[in-house]
PDB file of C-alpha atoms in Angstrom:
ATOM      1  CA  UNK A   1       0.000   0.000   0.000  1.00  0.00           C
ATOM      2  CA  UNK A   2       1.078   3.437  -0.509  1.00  0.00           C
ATOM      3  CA  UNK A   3       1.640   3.679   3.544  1.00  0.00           C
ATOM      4  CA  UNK A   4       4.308   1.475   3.114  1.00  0.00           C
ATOM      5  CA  UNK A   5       6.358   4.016   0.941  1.00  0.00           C
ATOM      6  CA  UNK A   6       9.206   5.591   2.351  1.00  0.00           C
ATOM      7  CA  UNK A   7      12.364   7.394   1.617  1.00  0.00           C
ATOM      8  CA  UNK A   8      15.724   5.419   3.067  1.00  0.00           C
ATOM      9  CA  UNK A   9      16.787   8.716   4.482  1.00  0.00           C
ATOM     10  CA  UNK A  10      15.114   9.311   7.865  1.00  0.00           C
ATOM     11  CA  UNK A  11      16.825  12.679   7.718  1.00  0.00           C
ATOM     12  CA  UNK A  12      15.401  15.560   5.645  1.00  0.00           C
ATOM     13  CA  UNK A  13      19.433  16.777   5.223  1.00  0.00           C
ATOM     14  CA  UNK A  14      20.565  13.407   3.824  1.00  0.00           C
ATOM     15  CA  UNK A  15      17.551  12.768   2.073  1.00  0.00           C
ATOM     16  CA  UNK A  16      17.377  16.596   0.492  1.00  0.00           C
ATOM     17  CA  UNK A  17      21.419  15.899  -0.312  1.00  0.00           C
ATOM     18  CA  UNK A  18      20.688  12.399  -1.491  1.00  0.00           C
ATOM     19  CA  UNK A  19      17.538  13.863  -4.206  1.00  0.00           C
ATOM     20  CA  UNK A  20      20.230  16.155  -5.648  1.00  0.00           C
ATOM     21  CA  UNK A  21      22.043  13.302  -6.531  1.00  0.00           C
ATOM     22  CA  UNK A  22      20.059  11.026  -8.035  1.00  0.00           C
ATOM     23  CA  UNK A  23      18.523  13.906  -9.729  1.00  0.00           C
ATOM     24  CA  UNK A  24      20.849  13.952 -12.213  1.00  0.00           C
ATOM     25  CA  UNK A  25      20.961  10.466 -13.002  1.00  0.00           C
ATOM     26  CA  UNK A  26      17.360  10.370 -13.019  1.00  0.00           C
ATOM     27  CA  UNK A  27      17.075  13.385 -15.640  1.00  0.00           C
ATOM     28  CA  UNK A  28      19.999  11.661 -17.895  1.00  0.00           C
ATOM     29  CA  UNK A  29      17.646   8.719 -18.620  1.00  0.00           C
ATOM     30  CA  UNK A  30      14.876  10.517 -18.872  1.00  0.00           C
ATOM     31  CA  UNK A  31      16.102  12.569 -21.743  1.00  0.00           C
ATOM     32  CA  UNK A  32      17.744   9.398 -22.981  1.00  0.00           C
ATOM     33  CA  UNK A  33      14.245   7.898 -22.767  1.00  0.00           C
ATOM     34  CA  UNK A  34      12.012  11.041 -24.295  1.00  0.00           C
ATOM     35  CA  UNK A  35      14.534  10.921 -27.222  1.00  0.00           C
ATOM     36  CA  UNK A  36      13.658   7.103 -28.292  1.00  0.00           C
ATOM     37  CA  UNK A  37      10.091   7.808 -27.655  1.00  0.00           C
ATOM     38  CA  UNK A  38       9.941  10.963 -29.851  1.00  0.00           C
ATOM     39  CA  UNK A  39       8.874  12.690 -26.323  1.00  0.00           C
ATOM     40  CA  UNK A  40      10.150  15.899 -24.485  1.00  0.00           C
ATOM     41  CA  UNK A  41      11.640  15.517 -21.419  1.00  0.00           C
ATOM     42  CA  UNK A  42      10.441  17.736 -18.457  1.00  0.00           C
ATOM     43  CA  UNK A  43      13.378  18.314 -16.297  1.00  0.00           C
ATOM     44  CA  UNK A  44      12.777  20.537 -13.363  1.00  0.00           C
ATOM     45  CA  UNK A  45      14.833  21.064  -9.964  1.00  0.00           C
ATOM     46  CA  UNK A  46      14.841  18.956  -6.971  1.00  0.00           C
ATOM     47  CA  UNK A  47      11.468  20.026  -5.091  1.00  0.00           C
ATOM     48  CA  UNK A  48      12.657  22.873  -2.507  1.00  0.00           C
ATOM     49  CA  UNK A  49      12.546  21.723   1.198  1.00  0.00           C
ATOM     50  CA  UNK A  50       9.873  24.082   1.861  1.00  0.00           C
ATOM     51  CA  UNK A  51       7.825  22.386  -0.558  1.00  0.00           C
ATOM     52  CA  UNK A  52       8.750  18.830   1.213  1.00  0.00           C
ATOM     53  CA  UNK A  53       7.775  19.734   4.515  1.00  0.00           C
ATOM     54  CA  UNK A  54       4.143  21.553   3.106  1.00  0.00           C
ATOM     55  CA  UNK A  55       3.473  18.036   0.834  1.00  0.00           C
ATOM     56  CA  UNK A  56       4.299  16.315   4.119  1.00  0.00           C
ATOM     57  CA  UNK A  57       1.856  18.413   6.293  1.00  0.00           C
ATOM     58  CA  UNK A  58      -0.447  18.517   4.082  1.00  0.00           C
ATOM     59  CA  UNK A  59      -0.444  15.087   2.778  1.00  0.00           C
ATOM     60  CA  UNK A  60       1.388  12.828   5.337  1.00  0.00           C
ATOM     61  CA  UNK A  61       0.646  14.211   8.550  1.00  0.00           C
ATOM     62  CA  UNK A  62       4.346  15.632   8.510  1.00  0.00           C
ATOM     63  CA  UNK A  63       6.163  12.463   8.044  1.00  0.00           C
ATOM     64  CA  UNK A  64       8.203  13.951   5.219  1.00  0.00           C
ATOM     65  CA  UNK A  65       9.567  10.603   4.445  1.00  0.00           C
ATOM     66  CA  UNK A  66       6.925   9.725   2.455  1.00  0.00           C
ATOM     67  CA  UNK A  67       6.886  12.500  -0.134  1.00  0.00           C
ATOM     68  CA  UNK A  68       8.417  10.514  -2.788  1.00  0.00           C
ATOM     69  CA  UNK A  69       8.728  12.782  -5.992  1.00  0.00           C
ATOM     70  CA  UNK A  70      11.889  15.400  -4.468  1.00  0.00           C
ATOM     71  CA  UNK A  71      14.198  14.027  -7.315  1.00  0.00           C
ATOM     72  CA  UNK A  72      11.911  14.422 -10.247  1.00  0.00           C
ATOM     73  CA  UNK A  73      11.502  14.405 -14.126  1.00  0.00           C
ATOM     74  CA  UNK A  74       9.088  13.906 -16.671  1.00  0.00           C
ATOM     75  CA  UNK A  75       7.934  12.632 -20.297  1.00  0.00           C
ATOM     76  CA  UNK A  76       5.620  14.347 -22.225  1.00  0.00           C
ATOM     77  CA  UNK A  77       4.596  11.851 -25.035  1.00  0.00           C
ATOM     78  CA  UNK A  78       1.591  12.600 -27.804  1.00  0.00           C
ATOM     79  CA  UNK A  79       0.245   8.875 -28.373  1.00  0.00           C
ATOM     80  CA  UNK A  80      -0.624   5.714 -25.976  1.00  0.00           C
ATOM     81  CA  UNK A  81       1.972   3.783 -28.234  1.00  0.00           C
ATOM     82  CA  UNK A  82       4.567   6.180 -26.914  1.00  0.00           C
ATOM     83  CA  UNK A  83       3.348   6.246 -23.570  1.00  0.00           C
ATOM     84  CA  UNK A  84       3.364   2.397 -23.579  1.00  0.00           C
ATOM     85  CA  UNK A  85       7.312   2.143 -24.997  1.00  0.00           C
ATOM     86  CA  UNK A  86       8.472   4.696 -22.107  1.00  0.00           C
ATOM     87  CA  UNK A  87       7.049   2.371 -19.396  1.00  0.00           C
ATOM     88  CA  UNK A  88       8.592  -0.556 -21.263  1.00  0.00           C
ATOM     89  CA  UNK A  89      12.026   1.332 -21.203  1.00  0.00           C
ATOM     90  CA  UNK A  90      11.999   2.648 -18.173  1.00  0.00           C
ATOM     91  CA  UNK A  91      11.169  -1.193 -16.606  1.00  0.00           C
ATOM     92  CA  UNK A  92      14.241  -2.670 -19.319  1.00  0.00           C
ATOM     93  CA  UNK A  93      17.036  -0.018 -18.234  1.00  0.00           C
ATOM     94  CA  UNK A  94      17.150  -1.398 -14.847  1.00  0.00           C
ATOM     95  CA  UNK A  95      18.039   1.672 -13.176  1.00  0.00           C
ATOM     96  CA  UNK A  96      14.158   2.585 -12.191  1.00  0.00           C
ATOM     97  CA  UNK A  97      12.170   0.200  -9.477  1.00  0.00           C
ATOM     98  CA  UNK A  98       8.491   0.850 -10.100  1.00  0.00           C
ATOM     99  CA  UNK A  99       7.021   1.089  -6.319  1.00  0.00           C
ATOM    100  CA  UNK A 100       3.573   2.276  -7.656  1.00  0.00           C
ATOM    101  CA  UNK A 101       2.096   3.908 -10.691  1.00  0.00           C
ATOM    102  CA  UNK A 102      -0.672   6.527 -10.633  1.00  0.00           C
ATOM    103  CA  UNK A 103      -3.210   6.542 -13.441  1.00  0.00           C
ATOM    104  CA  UNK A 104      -4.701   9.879 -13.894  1.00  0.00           C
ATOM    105  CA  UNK A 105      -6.084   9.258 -17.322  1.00  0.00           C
ATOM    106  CA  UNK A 106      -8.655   6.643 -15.969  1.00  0.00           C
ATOM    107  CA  UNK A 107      -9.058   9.402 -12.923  1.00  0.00           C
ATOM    108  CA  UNK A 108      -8.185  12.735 -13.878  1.00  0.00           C
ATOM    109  CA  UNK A 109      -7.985  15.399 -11.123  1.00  0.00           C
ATOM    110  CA  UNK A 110     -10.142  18.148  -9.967  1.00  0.00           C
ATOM    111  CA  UNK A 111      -8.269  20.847 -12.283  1.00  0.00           C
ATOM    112  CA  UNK A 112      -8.602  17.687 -15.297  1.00  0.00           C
ATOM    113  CA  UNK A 113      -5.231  17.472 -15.193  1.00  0.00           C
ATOM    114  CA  UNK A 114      -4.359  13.909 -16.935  1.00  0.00           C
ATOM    115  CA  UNK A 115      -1.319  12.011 -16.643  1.00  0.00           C
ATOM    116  CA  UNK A 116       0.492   8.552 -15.426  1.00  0.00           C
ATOM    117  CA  UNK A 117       2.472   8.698 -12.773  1.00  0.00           C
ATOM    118  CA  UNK A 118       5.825   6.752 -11.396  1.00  0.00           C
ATOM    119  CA  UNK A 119       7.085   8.364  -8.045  1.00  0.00           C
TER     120      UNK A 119
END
């Protein structure tokens, strides 16, 4: 269950210092990804540590430990073919483990904002 998600780092200083580093890594294959697909990669900063600690009131009763998107990156892809080769690379390049995957095409939000998520 999604309770069961948790950063290593029980320490928002190594965890912050951890999420710069894998950012990079995490952007390379991204873009490495986007560019088989045909997609654009979306390549923003690490989430501040102000935002952390807000997801984590907000959303996990201030256990920031479970905000799981601080290293981040995206793929913007036109068709469901596309969509359906970037899950199949990221799951072959073995340097991803898919904990959980949030469809928000079969349950768009509020603001009909439509996407799938891996955090």
């Amino acid at each position: 269950s999604d309770e069961d998600l948790h950063q290593v780092d029980d320490n928002i200083s190594e965890l912050y210092a951890h999420a710069c580093q894998c950012n990079k890594v995490v952007q390379e294959e991204v873009k490495n990804i986007a560019q088989q697909v045909g997609g654009t990669s979306l390549l923003p900063n690490v989430k501040r540590i102000g935002r952390v600690f807000e997801k984590a009131s907000l959303c996990y009763s201030g256990d920031f430990t479970r905000v799981l998107d601080v290293a981040r990156a995206a793929i913007e892809v036109k068709s469901v073919d596309q969509l359906r080769r970037c899950v199949e690379l990221i799951v072959e390049s073995g340097r991803f483990r898919v904990v959980r995957i949030k469809d928000r095409f079969s349950h768009p939000t509020s603001g009909g904002w439509s996407d799938v998520q891996y955090p």
